[in-house]
mmCIF file with all atom_site columns, C-alpha atoms in Angstrom:
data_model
loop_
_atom_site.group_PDB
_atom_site.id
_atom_site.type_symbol
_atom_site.label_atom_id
_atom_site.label_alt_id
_atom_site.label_comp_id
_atom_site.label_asym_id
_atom_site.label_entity_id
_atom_site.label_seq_id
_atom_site.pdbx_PDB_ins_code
_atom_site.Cartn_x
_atom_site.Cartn_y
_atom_site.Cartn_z
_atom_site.occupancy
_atom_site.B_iso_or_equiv
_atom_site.pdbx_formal_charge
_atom_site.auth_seq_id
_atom_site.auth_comp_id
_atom_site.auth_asym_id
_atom_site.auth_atom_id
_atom_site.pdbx_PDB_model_num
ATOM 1   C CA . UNK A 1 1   ? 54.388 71.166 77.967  1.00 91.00 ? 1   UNK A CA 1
ATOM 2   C CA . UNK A 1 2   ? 54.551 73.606 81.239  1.00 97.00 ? 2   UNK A CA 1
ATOM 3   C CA . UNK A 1 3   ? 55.733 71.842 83.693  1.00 98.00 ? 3   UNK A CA 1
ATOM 4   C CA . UNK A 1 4   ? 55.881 73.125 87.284  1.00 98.00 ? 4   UNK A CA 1
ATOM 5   C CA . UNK A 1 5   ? 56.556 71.608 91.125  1.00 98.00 ? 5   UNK A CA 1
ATOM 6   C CA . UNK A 1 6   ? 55.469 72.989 93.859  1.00 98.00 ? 6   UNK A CA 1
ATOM 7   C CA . UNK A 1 7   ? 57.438 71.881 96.949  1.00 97.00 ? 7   UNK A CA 1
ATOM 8   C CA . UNK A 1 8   ? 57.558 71.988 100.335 1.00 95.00 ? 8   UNK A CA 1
ATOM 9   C CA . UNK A 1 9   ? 57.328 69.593 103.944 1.00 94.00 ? 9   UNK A CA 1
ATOM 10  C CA . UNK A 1 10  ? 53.582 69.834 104.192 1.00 96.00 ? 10  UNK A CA 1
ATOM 11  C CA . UNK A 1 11  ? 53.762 69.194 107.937 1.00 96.00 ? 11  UNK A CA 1
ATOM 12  C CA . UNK A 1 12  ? 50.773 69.371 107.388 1.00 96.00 ? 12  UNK A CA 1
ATOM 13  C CA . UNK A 1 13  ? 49.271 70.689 104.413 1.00 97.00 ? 13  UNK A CA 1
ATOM 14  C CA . UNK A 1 14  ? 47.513 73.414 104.971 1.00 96.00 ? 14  UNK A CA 1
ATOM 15  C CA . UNK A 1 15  ? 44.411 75.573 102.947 1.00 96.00 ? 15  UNK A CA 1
ATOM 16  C CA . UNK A 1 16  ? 47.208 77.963 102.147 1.00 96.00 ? 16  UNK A CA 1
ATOM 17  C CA . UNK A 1 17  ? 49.204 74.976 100.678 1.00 96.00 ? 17  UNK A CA 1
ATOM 18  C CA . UNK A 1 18  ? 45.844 74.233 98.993  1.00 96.00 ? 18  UNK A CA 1
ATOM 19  C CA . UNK A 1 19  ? 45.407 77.971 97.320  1.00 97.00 ? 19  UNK A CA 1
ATOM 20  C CA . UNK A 1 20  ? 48.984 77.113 95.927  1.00 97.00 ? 20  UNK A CA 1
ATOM 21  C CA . UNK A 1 21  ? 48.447 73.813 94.418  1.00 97.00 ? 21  UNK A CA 1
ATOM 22  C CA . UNK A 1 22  ? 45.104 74.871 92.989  1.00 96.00 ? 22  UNK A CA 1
ATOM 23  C CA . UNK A 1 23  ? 46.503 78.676 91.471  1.00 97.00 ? 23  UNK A CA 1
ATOM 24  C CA . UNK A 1 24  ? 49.060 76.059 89.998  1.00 97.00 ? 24  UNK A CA 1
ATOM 25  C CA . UNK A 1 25  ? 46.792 73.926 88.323  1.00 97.00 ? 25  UNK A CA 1
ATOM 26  C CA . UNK A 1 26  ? 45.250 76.437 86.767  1.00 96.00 ? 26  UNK A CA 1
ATOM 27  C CA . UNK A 1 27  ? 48.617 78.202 85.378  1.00 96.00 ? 27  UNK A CA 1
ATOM 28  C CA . UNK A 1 28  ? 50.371 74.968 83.937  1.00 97.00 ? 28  UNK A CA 1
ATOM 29  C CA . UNK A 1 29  ? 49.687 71.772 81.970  1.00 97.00 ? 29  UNK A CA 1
ATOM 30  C CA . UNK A 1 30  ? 51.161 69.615 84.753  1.00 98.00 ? 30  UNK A CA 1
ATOM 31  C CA . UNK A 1 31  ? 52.107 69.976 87.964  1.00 98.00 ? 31  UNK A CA 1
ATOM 32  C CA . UNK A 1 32  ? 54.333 68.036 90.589  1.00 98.00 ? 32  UNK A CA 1
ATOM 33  C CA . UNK A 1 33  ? 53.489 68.771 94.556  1.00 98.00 ? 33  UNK A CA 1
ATOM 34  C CA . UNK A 1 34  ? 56.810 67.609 96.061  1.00 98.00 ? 34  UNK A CA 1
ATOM 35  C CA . UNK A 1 35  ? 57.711 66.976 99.628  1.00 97.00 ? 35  UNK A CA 1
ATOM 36  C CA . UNK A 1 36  ? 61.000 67.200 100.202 1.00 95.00 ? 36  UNK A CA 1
ATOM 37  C CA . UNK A 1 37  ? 62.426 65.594 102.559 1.00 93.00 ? 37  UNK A CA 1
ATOM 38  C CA . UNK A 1 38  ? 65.025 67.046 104.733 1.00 84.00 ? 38  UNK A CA 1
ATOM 39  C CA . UNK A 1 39  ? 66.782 64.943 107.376 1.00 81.00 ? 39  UNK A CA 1
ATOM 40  C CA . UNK A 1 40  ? 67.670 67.826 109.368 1.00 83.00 ? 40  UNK A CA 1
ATOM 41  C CA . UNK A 1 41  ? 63.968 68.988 109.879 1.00 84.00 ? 41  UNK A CA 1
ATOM 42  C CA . UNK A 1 42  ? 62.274 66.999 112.408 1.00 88.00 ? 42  UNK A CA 1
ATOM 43  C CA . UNK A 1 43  ? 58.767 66.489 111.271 1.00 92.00 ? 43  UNK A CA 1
ATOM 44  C CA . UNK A 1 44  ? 55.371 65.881 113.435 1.00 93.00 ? 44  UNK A CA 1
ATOM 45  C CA . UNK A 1 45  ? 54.095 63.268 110.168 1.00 94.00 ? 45  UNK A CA 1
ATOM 46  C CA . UNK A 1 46  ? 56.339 60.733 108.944 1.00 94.00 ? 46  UNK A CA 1
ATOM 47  C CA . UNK A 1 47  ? 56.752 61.284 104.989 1.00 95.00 ? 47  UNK A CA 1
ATOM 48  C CA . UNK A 1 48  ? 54.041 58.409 104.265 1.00 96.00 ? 48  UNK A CA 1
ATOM 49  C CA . UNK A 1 49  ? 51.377 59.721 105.955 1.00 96.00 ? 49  UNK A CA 1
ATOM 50  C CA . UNK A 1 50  ? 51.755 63.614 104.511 1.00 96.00 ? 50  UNK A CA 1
ATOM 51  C CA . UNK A 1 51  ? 51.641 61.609 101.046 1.00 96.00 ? 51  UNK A CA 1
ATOM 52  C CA . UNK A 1 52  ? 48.249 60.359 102.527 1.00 96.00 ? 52  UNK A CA 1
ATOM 53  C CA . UNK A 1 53  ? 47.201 63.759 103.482 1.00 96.00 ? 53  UNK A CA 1
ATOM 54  C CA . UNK A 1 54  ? 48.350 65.326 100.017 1.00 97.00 ? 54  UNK A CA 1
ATOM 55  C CA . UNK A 1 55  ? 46.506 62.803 98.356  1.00 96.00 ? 55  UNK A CA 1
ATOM 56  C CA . UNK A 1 56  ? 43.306 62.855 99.728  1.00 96.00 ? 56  UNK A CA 1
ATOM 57  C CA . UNK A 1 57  ? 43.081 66.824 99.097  1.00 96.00 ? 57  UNK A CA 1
ATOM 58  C CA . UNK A 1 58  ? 44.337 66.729 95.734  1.00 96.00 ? 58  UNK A CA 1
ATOM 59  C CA . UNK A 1 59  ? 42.205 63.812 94.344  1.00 94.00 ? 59  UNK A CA 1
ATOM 60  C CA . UNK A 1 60  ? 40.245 66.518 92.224  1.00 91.00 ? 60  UNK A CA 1
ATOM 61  C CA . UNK A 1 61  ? 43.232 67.265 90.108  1.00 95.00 ? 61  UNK A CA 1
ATOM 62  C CA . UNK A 1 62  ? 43.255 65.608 86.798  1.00 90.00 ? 62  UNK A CA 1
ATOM 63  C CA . UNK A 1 63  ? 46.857 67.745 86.009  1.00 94.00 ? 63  UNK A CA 1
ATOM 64  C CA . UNK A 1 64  ? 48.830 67.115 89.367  1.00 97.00 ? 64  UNK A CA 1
ATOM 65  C CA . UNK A 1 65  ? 50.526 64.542 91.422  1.00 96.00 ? 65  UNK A CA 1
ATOM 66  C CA . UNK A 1 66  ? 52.115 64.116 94.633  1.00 97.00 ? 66  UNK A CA 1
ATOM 67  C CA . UNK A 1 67  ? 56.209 62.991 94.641  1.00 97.00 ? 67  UNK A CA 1
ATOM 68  C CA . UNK A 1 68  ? 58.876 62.680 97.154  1.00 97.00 ? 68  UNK A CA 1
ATOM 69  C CA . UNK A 1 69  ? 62.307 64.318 96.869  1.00 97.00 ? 69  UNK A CA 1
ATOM 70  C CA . UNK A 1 70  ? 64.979 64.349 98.917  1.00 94.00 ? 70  UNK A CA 1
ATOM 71  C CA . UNK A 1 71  ? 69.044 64.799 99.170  1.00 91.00 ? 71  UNK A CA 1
ATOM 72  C CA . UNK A 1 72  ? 69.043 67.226 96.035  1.00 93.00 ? 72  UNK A CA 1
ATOM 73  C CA . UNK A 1 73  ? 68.632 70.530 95.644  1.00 95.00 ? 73  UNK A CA 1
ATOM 74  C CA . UNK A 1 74  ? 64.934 71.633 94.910  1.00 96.00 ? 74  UNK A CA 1
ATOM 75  C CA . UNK A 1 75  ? 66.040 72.872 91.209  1.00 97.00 ? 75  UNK A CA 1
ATOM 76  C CA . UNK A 1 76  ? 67.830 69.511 90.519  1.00 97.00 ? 76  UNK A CA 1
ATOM 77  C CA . UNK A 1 77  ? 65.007 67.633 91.463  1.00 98.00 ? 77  UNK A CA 1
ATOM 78  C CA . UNK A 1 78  ? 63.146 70.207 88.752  1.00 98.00 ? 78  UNK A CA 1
ATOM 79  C CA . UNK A 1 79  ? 65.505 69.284 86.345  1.00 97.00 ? 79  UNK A CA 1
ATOM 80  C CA . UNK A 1 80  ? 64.987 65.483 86.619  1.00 97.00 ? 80  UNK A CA 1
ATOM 81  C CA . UNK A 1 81  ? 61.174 65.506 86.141  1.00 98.00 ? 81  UNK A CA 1
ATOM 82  C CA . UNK A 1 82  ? 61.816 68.178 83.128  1.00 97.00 ? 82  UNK A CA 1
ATOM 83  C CA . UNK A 1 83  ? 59.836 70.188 85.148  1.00 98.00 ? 83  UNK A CA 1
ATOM 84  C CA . UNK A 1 84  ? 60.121 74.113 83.709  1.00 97.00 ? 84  UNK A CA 1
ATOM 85  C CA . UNK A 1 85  ? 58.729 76.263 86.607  1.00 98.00 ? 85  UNK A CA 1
ATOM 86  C CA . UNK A 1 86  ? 59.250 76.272 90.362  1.00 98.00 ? 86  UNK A CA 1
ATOM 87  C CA . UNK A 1 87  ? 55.872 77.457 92.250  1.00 98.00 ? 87  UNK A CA 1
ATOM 88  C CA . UNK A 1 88  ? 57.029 79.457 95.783  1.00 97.00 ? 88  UNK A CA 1
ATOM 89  C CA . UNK A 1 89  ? 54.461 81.087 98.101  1.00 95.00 ? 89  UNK A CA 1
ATOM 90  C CA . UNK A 1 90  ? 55.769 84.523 99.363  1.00 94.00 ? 90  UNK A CA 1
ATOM 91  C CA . UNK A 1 91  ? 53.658 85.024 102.530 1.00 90.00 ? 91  UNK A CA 1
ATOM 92  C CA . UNK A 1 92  ? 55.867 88.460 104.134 1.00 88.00 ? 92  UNK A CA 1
ATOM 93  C CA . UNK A 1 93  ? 58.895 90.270 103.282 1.00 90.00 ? 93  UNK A CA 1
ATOM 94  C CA . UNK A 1 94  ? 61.049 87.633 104.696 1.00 91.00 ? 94  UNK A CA 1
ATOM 95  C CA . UNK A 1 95  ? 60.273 84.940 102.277 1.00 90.00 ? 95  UNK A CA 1
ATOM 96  C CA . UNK A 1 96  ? 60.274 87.750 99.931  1.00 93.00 ? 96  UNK A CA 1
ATOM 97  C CA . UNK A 1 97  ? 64.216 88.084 100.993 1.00 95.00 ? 97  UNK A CA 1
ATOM 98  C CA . UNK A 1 98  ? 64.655 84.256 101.104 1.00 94.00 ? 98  UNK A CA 1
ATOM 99  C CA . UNK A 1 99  ? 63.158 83.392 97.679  1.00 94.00 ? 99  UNK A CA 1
ATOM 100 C CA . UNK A 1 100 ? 64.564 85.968 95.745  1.00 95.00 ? 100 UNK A CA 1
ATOM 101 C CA . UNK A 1 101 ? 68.147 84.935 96.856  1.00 95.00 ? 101 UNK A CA 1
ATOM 102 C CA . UNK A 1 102 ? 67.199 81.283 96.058  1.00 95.00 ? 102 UNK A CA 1
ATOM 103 C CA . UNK A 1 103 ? 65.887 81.823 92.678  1.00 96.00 ? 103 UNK A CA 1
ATOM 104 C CA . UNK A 1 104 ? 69.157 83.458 91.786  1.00 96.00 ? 104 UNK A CA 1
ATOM 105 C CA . UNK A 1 105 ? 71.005 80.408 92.785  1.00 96.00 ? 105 UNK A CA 1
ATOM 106 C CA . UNK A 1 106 ? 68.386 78.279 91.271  1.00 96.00 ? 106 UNK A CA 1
ATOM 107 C CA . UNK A 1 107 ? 68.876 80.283 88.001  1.00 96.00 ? 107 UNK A CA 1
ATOM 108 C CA . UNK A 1 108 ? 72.993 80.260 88.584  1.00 96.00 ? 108 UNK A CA 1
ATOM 109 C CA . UNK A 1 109 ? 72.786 76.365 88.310  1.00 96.00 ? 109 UNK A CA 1
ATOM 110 C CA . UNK A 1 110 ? 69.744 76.117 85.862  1.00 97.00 ? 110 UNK A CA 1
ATOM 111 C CA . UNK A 1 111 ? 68.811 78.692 83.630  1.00 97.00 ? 111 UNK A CA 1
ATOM 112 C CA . UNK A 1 112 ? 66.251 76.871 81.802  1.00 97.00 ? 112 UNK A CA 1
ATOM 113 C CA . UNK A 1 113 ? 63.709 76.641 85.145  1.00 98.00 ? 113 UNK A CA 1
ATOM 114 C CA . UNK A 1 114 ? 62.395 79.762 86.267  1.00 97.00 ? 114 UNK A CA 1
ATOM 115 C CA . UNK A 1 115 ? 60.928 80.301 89.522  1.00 97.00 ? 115 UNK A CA 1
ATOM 116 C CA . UNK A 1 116 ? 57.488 81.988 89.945  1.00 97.00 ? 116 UNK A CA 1
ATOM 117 C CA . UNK A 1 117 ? 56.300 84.018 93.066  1.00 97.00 ? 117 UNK A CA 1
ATOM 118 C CA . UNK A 1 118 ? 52.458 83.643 93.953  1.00 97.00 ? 118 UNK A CA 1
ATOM 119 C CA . UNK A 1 119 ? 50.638 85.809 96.756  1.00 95.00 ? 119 UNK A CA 1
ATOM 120 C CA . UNK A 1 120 ? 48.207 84.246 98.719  1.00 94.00 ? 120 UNK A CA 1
ATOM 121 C CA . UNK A 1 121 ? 45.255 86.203 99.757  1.00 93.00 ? 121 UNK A CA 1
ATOM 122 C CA . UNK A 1 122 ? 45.108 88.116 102.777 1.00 90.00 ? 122 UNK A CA 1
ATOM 123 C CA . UNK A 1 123 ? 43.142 85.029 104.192 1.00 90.00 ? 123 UNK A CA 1
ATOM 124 C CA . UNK A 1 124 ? 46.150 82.506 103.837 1.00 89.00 ? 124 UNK A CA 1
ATOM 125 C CA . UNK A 1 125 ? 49.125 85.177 104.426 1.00 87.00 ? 125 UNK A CA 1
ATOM 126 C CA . UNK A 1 126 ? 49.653 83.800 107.964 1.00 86.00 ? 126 UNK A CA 1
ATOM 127 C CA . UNK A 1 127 ? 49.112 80.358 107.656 1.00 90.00 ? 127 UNK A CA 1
ATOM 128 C CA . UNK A 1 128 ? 51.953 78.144 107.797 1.00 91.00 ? 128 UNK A CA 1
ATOM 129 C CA . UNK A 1 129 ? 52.057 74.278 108.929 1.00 93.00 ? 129 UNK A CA 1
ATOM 130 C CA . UNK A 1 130 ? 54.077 75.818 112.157 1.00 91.00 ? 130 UNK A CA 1
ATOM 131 C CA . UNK A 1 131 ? 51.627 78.004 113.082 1.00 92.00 ? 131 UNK A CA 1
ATOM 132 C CA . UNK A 1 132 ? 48.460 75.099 112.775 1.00 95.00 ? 132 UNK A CA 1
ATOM 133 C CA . UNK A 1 133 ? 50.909 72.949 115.072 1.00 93.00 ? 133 UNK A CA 1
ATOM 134 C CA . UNK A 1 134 ? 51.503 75.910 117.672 1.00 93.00 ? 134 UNK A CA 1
ATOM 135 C CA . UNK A 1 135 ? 47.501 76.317 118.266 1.00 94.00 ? 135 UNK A CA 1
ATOM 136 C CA . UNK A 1 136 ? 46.993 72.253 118.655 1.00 93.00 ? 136 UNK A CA 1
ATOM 137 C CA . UNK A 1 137 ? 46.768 71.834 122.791 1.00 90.00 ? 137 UNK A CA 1
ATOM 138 C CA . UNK A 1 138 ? 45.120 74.742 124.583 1.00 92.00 ? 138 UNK A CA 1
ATOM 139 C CA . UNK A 1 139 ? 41.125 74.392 125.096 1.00 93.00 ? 139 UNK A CA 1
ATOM 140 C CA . UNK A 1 140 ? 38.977 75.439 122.306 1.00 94.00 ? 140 UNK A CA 1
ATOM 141 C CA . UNK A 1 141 ? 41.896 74.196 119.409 1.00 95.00 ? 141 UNK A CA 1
ATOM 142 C CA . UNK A 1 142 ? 40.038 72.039 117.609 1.00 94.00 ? 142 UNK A CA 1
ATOM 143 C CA . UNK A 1 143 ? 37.849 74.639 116.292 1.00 94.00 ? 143 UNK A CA 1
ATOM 144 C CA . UNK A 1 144 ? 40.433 77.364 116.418 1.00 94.00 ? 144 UNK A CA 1
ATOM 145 C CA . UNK A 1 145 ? 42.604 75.361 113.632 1.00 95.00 ? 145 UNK A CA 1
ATOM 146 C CA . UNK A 1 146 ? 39.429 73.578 111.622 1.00 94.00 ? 146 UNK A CA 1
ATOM 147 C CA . UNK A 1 147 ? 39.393 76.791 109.600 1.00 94.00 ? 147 UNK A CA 1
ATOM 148 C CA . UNK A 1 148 ? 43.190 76.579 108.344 1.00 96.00 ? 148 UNK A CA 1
ATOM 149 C CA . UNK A 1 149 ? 43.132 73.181 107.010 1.00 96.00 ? 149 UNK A CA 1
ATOM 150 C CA . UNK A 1 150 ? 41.328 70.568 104.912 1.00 96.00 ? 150 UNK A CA 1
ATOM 151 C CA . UNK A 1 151 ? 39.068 68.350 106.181 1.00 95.00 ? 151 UNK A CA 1
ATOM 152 C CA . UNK A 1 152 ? 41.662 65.259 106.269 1.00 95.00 ? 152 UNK A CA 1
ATOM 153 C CA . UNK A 1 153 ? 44.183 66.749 107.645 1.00 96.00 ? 153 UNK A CA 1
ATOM 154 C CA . UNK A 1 154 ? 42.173 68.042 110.618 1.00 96.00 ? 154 UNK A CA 1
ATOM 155 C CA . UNK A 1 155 ? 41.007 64.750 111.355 1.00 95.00 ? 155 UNK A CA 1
ATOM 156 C CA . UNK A 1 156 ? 45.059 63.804 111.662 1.00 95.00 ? 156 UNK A CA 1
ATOM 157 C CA . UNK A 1 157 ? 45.487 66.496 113.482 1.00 95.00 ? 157 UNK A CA 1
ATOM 158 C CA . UNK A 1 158 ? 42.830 65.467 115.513 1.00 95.00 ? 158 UNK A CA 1
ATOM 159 C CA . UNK A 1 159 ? 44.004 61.877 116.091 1.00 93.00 ? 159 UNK A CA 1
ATOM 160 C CA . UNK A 1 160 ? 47.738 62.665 116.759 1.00 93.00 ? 160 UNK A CA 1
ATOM 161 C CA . UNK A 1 161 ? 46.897 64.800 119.209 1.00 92.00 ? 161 UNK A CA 1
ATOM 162 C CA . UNK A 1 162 ? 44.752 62.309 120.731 1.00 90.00 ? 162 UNK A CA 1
ATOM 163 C CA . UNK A 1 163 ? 47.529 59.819 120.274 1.00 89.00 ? 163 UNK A CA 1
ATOM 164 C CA . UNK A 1 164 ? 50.078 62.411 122.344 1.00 85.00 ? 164 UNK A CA 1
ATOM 165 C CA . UNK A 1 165 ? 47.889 63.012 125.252 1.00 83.00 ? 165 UNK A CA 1
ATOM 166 C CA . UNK A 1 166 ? 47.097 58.895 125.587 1.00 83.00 ? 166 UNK A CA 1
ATOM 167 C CA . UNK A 1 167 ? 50.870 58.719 125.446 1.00 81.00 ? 167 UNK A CA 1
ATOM 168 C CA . UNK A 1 168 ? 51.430 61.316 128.309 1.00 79.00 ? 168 UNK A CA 1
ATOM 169 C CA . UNK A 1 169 ? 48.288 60.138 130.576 1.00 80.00 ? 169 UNK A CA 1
ATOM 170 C CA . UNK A 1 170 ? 50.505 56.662 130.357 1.00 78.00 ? 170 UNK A CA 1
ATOM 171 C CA . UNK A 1 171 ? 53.738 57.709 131.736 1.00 67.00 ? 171 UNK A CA 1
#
């Protein structure tokens, strides 16, 4: 069995995310979408509710599902779900740089999981779950970042931005 995961923060998920998870499906016979969890990062969605959001746009898949990792290195956590195949996203020639040098150390400590590099279309190479959360605010957002993620997640996006202007309007 191909086994692959496909990780990431997914703060939020976004359509690239999406392209990912569905060029994944299609490549492998099963395949893990993994948020890891890193306690340095400080996140906008608690882990809980980007399981929510990963769930609800990755219902269709009969060959996925959604875990959480965390305090292990991404290629460990491979190893413990037998998983074969990392998925990473190379969006420029900087995560070109950064993904190359981790799949060497990823292959230094296990040789048996390879890593494999997919390019997103032209339509996706800029989106990133920072930049969705750097348009949220100015006039006109709403419809600005509608077009980089799925339905669900704009709809959280939505409400937590609600949620952080009743918060401000109160102090």
């Amino acid at each position: 069995m191909k086994r692959a995961v496909y990780a990431g923060s997914f703060d939020p998920v976004t359509n690239g995310h999406l392209w990912m998870i569905r060029e994944a499906v299609e490549l492998f016979d099963e395949v893990v979408v993994a948020i890891g969890v890193n306690p340095e990062k400080h996140c906008t969605f608690s882990v809980d509710e980007r399981l929510d959001m990963l769930r609800a746009v990755t219902r269709g898949f009969s060959k996925l599902r959604v875990e959480v990792f965390e305090n292990q290195f991404l290629v460990n956590y491979a190893q413990s779900i037998e998983a074969n195949y990392i998925i990473r996203g190379i969006r420029t020639a900087s995560d070109y740089e950064y993904e190359r040098t981790m799949r060497y150390i990823n292959s230094d400590l296990h040789a048996d999981i390879t890593t494999i590099f997919l390019l997103p279309p032209r339509e996706y190479a800029e989106v990133s779950s920072t930049m969705v959360k750097g348009l949220m605010g100015p006039q006109g957002w709403e419809q600005v970042i509608r077009q980089y993620v799925p339905e669900p997640v704009y709809r959280r996006l939505v409400a937590y931005h609600e949620r952080q202007q009743a918060a401000l309007n109160n102090d």
